[in-house]
Tab-separated table of C-alpha atoms in Angstrom:
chain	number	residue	atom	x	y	z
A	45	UNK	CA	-32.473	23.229	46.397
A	46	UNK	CA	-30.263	22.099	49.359
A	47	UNK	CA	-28.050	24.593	51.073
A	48	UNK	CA	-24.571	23.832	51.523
A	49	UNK	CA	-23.157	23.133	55.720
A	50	UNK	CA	-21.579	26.596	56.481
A	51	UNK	CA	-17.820	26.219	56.739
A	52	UNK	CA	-17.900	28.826	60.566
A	53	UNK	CA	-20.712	27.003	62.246
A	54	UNK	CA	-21.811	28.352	65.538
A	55	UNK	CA	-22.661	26.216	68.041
A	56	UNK	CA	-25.549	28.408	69.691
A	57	UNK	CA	-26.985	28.534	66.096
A	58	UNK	CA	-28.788	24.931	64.466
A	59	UNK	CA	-27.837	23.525	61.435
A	60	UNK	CA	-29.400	24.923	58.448
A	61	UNK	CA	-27.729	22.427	55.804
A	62	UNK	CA	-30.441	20.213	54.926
A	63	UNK	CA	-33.087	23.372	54.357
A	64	UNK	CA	-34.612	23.003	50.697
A	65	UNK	CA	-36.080	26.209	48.924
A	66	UNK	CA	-37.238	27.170	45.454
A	67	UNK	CA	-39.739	29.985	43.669
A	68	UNK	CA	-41.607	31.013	41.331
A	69	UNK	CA	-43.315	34.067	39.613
A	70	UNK	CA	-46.521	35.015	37.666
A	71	UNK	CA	-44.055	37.141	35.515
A	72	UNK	CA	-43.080	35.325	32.626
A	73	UNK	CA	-39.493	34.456	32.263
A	74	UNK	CA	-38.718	34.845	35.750
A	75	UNK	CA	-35.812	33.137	36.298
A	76	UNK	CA	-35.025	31.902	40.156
A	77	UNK	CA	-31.573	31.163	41.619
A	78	UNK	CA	-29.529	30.988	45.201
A	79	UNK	CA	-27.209	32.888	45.882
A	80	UNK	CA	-24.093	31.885	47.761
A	81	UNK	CA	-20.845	33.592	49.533
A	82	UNK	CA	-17.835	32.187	48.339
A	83	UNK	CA	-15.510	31.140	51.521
A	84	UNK	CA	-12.049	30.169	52.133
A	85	UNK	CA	-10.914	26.869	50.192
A	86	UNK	CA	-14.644	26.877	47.860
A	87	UNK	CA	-14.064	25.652	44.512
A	88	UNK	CA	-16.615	25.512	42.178
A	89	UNK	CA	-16.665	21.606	42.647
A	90	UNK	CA	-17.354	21.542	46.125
A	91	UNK	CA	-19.906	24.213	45.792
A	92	UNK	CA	-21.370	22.077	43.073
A	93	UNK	CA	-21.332	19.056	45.036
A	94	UNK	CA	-22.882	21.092	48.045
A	95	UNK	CA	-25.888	22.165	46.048
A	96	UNK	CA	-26.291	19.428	43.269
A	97	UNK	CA	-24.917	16.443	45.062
A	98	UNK	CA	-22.631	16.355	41.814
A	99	UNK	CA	-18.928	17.871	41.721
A	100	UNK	CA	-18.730	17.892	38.001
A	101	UNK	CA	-22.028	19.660	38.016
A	102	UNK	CA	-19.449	23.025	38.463
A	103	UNK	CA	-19.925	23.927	34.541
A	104	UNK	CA	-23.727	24.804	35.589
A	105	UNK	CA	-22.627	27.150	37.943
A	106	UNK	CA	-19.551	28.639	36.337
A	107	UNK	CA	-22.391	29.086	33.100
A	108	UNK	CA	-24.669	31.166	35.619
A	109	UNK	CA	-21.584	33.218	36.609
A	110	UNK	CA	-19.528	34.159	33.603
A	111	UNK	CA	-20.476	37.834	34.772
A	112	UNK	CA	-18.089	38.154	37.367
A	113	UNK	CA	-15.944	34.913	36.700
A	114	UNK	CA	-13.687	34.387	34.086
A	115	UNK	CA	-11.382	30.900	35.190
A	116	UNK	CA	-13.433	28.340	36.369
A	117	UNK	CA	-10.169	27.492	38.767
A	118	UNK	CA	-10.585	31.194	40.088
A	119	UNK	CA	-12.937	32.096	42.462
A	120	UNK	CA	-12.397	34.455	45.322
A	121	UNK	CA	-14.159	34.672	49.353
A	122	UNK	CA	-16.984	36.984	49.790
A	123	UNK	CA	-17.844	36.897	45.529
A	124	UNK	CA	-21.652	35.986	45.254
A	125	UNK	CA	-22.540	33.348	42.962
A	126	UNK	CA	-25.626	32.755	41.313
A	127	UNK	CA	-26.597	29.133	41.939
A	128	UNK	CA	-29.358	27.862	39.604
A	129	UNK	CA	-31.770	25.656	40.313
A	130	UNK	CA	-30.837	21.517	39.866
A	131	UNK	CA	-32.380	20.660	36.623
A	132	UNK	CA	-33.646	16.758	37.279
A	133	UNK	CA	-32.738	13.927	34.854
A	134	UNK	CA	-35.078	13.409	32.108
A	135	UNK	CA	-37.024	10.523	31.982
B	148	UNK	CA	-40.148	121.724	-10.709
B	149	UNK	CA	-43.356	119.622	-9.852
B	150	UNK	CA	-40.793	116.538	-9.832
B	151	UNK	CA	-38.675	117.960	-7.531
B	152	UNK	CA	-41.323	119.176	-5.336
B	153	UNK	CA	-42.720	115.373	-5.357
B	154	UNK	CA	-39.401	113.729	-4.874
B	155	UNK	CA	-38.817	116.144	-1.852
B	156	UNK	CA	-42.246	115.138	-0.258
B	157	UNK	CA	-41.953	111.582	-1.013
B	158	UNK	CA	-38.353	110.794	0.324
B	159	UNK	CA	-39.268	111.770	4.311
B	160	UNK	CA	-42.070	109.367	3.528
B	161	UNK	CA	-40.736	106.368	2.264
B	162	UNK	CA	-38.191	106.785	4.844
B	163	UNK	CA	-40.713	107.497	7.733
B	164	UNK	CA	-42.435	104.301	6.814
B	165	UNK	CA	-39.582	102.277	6.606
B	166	UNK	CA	-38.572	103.409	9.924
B	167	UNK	CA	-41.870	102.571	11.479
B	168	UNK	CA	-42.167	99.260	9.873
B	169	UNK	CA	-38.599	98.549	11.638
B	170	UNK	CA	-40.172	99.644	14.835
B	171	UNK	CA	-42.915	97.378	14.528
B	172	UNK	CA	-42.549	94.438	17.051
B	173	UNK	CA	-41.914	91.314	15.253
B	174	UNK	CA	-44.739	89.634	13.880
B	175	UNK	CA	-45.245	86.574	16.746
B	176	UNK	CA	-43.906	83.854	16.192
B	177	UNK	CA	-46.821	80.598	16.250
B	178	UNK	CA	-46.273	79.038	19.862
B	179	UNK	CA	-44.244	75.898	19.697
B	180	UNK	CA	-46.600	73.148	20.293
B	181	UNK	CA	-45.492	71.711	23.779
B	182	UNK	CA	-43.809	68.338	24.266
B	183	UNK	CA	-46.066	65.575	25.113
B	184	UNK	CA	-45.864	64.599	28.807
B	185	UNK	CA	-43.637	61.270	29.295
B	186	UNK	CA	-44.489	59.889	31.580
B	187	UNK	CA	-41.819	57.248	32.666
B	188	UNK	CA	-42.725	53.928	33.927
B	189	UNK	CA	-42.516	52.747	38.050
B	190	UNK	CA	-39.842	50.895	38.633
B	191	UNK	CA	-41.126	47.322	40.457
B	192	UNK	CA	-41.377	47.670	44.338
B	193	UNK	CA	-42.904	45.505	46.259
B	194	UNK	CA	-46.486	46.065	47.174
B	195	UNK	CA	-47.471	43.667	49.760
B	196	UNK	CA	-45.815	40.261	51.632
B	197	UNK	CA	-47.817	37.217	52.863
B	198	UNK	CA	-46.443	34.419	55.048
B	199	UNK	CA	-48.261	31.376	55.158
B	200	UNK	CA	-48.565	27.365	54.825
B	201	UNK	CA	-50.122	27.260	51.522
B	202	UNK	CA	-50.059	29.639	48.470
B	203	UNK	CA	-52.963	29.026	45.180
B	204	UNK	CA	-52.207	28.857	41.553
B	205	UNK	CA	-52.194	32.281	41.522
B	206	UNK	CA	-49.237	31.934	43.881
B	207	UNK	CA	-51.051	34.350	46.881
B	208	UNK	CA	-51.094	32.704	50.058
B	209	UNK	CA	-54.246	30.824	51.063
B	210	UNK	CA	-53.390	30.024	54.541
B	211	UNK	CA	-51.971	32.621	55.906
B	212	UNK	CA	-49.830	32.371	59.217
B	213	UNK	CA	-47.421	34.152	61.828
B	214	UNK	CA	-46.628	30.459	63.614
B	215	UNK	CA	-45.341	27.605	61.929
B	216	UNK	CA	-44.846	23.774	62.603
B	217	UNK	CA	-41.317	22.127	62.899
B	218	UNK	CA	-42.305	19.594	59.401
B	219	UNK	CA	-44.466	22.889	57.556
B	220	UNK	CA	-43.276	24.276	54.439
B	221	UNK	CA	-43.080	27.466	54.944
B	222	UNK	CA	-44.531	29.993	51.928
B	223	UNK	CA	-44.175	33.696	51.081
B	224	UNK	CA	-45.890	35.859	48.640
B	225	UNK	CA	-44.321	38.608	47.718
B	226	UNK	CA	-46.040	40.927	45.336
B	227	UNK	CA	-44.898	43.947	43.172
B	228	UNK	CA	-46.521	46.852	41.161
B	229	UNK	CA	-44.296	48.790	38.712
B	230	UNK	CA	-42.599	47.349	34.966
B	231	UNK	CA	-38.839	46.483	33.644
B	232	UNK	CA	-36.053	44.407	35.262
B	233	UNK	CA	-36.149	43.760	39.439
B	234	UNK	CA	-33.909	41.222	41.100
B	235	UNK	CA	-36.081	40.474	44.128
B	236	UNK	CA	-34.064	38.307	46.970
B	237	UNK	CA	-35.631	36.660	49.612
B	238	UNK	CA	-33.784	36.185	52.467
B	239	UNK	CA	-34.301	33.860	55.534
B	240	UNK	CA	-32.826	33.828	58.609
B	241	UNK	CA	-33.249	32.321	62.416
B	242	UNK	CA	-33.124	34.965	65.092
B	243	UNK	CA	-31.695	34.219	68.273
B	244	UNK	CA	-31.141	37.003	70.353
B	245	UNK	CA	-29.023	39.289	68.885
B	246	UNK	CA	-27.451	36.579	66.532
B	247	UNK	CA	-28.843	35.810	63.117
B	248	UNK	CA	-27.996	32.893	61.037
B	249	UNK	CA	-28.639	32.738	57.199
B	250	UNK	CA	-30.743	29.515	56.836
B	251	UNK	CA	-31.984	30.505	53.056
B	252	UNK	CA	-31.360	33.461	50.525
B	253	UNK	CA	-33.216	32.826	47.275
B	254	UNK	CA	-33.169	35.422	44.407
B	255	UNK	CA	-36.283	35.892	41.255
B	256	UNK	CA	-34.872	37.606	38.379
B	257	UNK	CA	-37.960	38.979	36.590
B	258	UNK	CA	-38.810	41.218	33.735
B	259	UNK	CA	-41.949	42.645	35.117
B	260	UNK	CA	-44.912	44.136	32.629
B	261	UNK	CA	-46.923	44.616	35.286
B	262	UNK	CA	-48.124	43.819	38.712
B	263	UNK	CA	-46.440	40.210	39.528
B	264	UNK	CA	-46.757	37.740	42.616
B	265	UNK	CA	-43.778	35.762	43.109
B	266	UNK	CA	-43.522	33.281	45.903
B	267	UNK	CA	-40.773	31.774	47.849
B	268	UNK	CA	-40.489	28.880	49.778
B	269	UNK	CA	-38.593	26.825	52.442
B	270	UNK	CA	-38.837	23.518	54.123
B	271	UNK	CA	-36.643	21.226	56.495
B	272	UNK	CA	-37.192	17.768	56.153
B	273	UNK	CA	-35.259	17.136	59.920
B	274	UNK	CA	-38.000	19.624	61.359
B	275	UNK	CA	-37.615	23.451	62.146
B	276	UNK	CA	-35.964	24.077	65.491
B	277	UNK	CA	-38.605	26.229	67.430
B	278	UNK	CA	-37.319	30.043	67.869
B	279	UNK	CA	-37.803	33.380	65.903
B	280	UNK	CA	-37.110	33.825	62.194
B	281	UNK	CA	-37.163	36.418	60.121
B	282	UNK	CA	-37.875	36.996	55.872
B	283	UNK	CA	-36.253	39.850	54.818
B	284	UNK	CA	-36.974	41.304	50.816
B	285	UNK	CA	-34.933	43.085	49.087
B	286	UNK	CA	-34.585	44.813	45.545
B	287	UNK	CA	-32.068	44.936	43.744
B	288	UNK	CA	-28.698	45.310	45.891
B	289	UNK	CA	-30.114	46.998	48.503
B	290	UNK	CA	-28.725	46.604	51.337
B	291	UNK	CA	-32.294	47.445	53.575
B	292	UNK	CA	-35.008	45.306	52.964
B	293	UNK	CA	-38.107	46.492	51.324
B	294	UNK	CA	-40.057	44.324	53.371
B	295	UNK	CA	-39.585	42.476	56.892
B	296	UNK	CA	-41.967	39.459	58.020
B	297	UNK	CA	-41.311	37.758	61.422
B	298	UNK	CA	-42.231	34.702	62.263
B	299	UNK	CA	-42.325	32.181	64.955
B	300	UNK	CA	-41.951	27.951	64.734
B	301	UNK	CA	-43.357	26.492	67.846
């Protein structure tokens, strides 16, 4: 997965945007995700297109989120969403 | 007259032995067979943490390392002991001073029968900028890590 550019970025700090991660787990049914801090004009679109490269890809993580979210159009700074991981096209 | 005599000596008699029976301790009761022991299961905590540029099928690290390249993918075993549901986050960040900037927090969700080796990775296909970094592994919600690796990209 790709991180999303940081909204506050300092400039004594490099640019983390482009860093890729993923896991995995011996235990079956593990189930991996990212997590990211909701900041000041997020929607679930740009989050989506942050992560996925896809705006419309938002349903995934509203899905992954019904926990603490409720309106997809609703989403607050400083909630943690669960960001799963980009499930590729099949072929 | 002999029935009186024999009603007169058998009264305080009966009586006596009634009243000693009632004195009599209680017959004991058959100890109550003691509960078995439960013993309750260990909650997963994490048991060891590898850093490293490769990790097996077994998802241990097989090349383990404190120094990394800018272009290495960068690899983390984290191991636990202990059964039921852990949240185990991984959480990277680049050190500078005493600033710290998030560059990856990744988060297993696992239901854990036993011991389990989960590993968690990061790469940056522009290249690592050289400085200190830290991994920091929490359970749960915790707010202190239950394990800190530091690490260098030179």
């Amino acid at each position: 997965m790709t991180n999303p550019p940081d909204d506050k970025k300092d400039d004594d700090m490099p640019d983390f945007s482009d860093v890729k991660s993923g896991a995995s787990s011996t235990a079956p049914g593990a189930e991996v995700f990212q997590t990211y801090e909701v900041k000041s004009g997020d929607s679930l679109s740009k989050i989506a297109k942050n992560f996925y490269g896809n705006g419309n890809a938002w349903k995934t993580i509203f899905d992954a989120n019904t926990d603490i979210l409720k309106d997809p159009n609703k989403i607050y700074p400083g909630q943690k969403l669960k960001i799963p991981p980009k499930i590729p096209p099949k072929l | 007259m002999k029935n009186l005599i024999a009603i007169t000596i058998a009264l305080p008699l009966a009586t006596t032995t009634l009243a000693c029976r009632k004195s009599e301790p209680p017959p004991a009761t058959p100890a109550e067979s003691a509960a078995p022991a439960t013993t309750l299961p260990a909650p997963v905590s994490v048991s060891a943490v590898a850093l490293g540029t490769a990790i097996g099928p077994d998802k241990r690290v097989t090349a383990a390392a404190e120094s990394f390249g800018a272009k290495d993918t960068i690899y983390s075993s984290v191991e636990t002991v202990g059964t039921g549901h852990a949240r185990l986050r991984a959480r990277w960040s680049f050190v500078k001073g005493d600033k710290t900037a998030k560059v990856d927090e990744t988060t297993i969700e696992l239901d854990a029968a036993g011991p389990a080796v989960n590993e968690f990775h990061i790469s940056k296909p522009s290249g690592w900028p050289k400085g200190d970094y830290k991994l920091e592994v929490f359970l749960g919600d915790a707010e202190t890590p239950a394990a800190v690796r530091t690490f260098k990209v030179s």
